[in-house]
Short mmCIF file of C-alpha atoms in Angstrom, two decimals:
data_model
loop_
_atom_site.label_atom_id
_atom_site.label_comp_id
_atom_site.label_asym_id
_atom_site.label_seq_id
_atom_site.Cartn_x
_atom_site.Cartn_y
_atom_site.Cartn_z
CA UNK A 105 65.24 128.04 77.61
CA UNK A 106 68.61 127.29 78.95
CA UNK A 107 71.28 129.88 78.77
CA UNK A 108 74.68 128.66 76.70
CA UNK A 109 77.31 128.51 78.68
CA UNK A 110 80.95 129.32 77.07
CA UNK A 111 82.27 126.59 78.73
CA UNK A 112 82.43 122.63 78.03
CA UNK A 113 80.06 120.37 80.10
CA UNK A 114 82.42 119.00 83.15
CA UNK A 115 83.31 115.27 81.39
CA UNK A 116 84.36 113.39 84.74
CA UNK A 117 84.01 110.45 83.06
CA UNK A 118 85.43 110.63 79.49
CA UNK A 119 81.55 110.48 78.02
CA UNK A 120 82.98 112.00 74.36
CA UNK A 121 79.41 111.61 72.97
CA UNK A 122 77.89 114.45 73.15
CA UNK A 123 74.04 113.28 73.52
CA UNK A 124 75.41 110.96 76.18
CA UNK A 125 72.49 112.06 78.85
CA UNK A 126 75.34 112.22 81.74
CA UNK A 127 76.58 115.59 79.54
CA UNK A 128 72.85 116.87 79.63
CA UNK A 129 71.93 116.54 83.13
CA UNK A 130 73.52 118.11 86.63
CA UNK A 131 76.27 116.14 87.99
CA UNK A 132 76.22 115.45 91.52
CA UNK A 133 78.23 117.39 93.82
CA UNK A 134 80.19 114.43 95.05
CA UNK A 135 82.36 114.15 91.53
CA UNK A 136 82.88 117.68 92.38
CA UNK A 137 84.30 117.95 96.19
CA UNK A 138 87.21 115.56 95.53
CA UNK A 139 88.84 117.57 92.55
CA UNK A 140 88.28 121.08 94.64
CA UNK A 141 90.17 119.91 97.31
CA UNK A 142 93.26 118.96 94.68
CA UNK A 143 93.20 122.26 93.66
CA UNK A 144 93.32 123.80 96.49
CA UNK A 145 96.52 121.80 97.19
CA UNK A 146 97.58 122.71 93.61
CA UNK A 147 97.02 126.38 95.18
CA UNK A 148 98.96 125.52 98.28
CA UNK A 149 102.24 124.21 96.81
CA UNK A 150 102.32 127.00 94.60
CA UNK A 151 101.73 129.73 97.24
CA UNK A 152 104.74 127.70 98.94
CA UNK A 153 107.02 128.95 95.97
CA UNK A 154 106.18 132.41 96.90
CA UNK A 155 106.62 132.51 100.28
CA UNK A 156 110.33 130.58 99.45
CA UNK A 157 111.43 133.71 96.97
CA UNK A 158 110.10 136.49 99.86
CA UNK A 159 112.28 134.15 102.50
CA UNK A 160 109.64 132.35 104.56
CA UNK A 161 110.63 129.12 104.56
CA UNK A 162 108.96 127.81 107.24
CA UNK A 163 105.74 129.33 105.86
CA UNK A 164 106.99 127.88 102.63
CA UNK A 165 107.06 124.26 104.02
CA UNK A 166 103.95 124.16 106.29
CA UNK A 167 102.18 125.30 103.05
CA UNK A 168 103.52 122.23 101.04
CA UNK A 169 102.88 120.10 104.44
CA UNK A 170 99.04 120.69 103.84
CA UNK A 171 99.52 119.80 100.34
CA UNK A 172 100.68 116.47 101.01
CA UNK A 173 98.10 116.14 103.46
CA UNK A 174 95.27 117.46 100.97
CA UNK A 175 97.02 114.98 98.52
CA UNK A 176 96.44 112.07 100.71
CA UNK A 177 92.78 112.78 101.69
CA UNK A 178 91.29 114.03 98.19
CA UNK A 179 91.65 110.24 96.80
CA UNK A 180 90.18 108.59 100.27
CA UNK A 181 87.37 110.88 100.35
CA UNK A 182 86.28 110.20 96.55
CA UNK A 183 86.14 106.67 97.60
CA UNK A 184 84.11 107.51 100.54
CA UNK A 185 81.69 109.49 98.66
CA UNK A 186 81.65 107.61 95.50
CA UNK A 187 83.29 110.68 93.80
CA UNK A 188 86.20 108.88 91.97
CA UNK A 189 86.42 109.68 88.05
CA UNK A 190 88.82 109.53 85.44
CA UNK A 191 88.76 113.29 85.42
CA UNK A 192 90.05 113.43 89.36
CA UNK A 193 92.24 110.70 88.78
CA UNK A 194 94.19 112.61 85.85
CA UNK A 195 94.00 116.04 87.82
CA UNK A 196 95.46 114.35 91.28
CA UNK A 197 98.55 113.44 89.08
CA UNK A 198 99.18 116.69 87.80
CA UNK A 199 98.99 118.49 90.69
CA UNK A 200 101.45 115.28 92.24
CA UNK A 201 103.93 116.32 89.37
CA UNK A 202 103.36 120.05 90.47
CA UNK A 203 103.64 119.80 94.28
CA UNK A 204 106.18 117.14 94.83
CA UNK A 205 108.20 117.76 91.51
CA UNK A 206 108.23 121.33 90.43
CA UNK A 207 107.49 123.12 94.14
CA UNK A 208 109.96 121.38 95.91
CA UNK A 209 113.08 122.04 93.63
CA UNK A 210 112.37 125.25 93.52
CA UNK A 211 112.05 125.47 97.39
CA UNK A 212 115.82 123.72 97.61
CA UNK A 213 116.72 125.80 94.41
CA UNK A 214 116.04 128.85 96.02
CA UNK A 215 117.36 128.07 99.73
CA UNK A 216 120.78 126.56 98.36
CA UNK A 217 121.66 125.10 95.08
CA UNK A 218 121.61 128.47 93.37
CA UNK A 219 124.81 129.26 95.18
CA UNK A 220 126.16 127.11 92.52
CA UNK A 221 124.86 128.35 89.58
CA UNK A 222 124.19 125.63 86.34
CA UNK A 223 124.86 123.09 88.52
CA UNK A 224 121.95 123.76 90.97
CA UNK A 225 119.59 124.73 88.33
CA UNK A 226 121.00 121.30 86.45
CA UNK A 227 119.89 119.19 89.61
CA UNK A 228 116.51 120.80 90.28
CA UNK A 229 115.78 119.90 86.53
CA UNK A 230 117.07 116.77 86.54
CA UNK A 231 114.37 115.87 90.10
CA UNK A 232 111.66 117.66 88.35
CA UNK A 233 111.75 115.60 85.25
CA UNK A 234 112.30 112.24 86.70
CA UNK A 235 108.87 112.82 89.44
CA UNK A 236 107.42 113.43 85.94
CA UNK A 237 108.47 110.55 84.62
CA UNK A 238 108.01 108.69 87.80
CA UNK A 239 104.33 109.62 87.97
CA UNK A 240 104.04 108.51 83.95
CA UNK A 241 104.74 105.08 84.84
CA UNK A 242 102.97 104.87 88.28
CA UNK A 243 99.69 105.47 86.02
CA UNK A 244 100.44 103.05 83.79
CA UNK A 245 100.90 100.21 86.37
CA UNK A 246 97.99 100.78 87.47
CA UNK A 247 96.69 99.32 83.93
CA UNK A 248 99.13 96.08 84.97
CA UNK A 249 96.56 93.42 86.05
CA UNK A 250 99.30 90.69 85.92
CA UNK A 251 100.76 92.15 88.32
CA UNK A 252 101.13 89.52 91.64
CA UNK A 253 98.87 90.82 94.40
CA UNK A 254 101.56 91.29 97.01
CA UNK A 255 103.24 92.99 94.87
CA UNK A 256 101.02 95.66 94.71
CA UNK A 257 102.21 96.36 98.13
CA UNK A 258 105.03 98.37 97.07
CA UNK A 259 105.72 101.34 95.20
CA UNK A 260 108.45 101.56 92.35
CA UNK A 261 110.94 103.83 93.10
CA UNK A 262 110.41 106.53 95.93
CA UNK A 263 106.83 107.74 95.71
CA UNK A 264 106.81 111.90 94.99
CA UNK A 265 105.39 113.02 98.16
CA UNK A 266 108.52 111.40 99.64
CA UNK A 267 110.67 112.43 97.30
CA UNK A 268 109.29 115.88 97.82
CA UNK A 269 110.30 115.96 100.81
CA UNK A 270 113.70 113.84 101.45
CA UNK A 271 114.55 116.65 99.06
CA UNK A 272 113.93 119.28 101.66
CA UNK A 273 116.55 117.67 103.91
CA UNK A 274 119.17 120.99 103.45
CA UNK A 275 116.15 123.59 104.55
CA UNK A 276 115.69 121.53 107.52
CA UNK A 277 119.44 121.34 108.26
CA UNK A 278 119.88 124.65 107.21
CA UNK A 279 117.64 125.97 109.95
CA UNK A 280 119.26 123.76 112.26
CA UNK A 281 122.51 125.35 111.93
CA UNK A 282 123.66 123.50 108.77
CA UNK A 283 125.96 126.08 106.96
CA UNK A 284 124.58 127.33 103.61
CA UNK A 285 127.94 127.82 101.30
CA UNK A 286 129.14 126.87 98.17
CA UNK A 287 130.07 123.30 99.47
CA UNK A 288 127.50 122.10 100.91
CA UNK A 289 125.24 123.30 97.48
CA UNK A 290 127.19 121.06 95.50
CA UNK A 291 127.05 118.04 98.02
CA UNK A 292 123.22 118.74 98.21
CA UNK A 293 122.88 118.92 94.26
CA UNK A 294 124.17 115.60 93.88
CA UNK A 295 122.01 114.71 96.65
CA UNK A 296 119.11 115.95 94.41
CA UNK A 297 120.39 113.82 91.72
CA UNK A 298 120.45 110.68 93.75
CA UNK A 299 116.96 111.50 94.87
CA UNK A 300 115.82 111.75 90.94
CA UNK A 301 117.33 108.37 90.58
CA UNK A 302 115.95 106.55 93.49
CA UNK A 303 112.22 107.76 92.23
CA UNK A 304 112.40 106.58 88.51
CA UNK A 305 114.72 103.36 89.52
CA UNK A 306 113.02 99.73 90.35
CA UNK A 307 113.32 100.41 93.82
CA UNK A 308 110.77 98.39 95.95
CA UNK A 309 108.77 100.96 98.58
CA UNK A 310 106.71 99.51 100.90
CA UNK A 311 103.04 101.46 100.39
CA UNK A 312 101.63 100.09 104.01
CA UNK A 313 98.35 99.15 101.26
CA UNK A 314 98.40 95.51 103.39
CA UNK A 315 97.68 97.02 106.42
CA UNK A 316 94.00 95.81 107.47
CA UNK A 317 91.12 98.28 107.71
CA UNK A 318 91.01 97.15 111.38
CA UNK A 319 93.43 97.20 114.22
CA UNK A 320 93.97 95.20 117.42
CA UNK A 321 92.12 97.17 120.69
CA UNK A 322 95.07 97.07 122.74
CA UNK A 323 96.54 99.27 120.16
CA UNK A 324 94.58 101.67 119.48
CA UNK A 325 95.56 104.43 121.89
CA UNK A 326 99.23 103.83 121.72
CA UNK A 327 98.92 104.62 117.79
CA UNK A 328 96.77 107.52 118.95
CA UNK A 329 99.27 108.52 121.31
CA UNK A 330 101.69 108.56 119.22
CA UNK A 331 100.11 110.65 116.31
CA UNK A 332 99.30 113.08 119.06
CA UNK A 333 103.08 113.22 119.90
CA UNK A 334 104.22 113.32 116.29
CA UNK A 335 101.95 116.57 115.65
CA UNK A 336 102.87 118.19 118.73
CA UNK A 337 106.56 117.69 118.10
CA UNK A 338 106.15 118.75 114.40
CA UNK A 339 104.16 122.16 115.28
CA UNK A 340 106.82 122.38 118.54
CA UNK A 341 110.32 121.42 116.82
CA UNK A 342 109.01 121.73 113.64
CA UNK A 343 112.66 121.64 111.82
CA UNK A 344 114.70 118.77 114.01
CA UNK A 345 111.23 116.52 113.37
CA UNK A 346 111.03 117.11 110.09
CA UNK A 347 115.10 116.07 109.68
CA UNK A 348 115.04 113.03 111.78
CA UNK A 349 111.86 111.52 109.85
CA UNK A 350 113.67 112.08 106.89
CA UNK A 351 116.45 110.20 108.09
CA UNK A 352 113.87 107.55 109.47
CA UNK A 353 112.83 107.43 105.58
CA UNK A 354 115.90 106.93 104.34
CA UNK A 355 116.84 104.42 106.57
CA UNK A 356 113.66 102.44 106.14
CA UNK A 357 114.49 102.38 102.33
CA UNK A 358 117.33 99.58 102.57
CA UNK A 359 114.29 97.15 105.15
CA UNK A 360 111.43 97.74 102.56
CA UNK A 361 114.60 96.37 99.89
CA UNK A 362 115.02 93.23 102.40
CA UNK A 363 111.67 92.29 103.30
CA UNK A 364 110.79 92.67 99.32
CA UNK A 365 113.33 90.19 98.21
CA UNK A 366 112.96 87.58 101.24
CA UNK A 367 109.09 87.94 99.60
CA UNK A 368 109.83 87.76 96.21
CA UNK A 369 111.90 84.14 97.99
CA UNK A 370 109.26 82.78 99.32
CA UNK A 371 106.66 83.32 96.50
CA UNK A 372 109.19 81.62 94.15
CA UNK A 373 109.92 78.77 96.30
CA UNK A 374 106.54 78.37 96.36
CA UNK A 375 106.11 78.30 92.65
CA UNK A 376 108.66 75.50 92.82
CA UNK A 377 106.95 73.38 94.96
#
């Protein structure tokens, strides 16, 4: 005879009937891996908070570095196990809205806008809400089947993880030799703000989804080359890379704008043919 168990059978995939045979039986392990390894980044950006209020920033941001990285992989690795479920789906964009909307602020928060006062904590609330908000309508494009199919090669508005961490852009200075005073808090809260605004505006992002599977020979060690050199650089210089890809970022922002529109052209001008 089976032992109750005080807590609810795990519903991955919304099965509300309760003699639904899915609810009676074991569920395979695969449903399960994906969601583990979200919390564990759940568990990572939050430890990052900690180590920001006992002043270990650069603890603080290689912890939220393997959250991102956790981020990217739990989704690909679903799809590579056939793990993917409504369940993981729902708890990768809560833990989105907790690692690259709540952890983040606080990070910045705590290294520099609270020289300020209500006009730091003002900021920080202002990026945390719109990543939530950002986040509510990313999930419900994803609903959007009218949606144009090269269209769906761009994010709207800066996705969080890179909103995340544009945001960071005073710790990295700041360890660079960036003076942490009362002025530059207030130039790096309305920085926040503009950040807020670029994630929840109609912003076109490239995604790099139309990159193919596959890749020319003759470039395949030069990319490998370079990811070597990107790693080694980040774990070397960890602050001056981290500030000049943000920059990069930023500066790619304005191209992903142009080649959008000079798309959004040409599929027109073909509609007028």
């Amino acid at each position: 005879m089976k032992t109750p168990s005080p807590f609810p059978p795990f519903n991955a995939d919304n099965a509300h009937n309760s003699e639904n045979p899915k609810l009676r039986s074991a569920i395979p392990i695969r449903f399960v891996i994906p969601n583990m390894i979200t919390i564990i980044a759940i568990v990572s950006g939050l430890s990052s908070v900690r180590m920001a209020i006992e002043n270990r920033f650069e603890l603080a941001v290689i912890l939220l570095l393997v959250a991102a990285f956790l981020d990217g992989v739990d989704g690909r690795i679903a799809r590579a196990i056939n793990g993917s479920s409504r369940f993981g789906e729902q708890l990768d964009s809560l833990a989105d809205a907790i690692n690259f909307g709540v952890v983040p602020a606080f990070l910045v928060y705590i290294y520099i806008l609270e020289r300020i006062g209500k006009l730091g904590w003002l900021a920080v609330l202002i990026y945390s809400v719109a990543c939530c908000l950002r986040l509510a309508r990313f999930n419900i494009m994803l609903d959007d089947n009218d949606m144009p199919e090269w269209k769906k090669n761009y994010f709207v508005g800066i996705p969080s993880p890179g909103g995340g961490y544009i945001l960071l852009l005073p710790v990295y200075l700041g360890f660079l030799g960036m003076p942490v005073d009362d002025t530059s808090a207030m130039i790096f809260s309305v920085y926040t703000i503009v950040v807020a605004v670029l994630m929840v505006s109609n912003l076109p992002v490239w995604n790099g989804k139309s990159i193919h599977a596959s890749m020319r020979r003759d470039v395949v060690i030069p990319v490998q080359l370079f990811i070597v050199a990107y790693f080694v650089l980040l774990v070397s210089y960890m602050w001056p890379t981290l500030a000049i890809s943000t920059f990069f970022y930023l500066a790619f922002l304005p191209l992903s704008v142009f080649v959008h529109q000079r798309r959004a052209r040409s599929e027109t001008f073909k509609k007028g043919k």
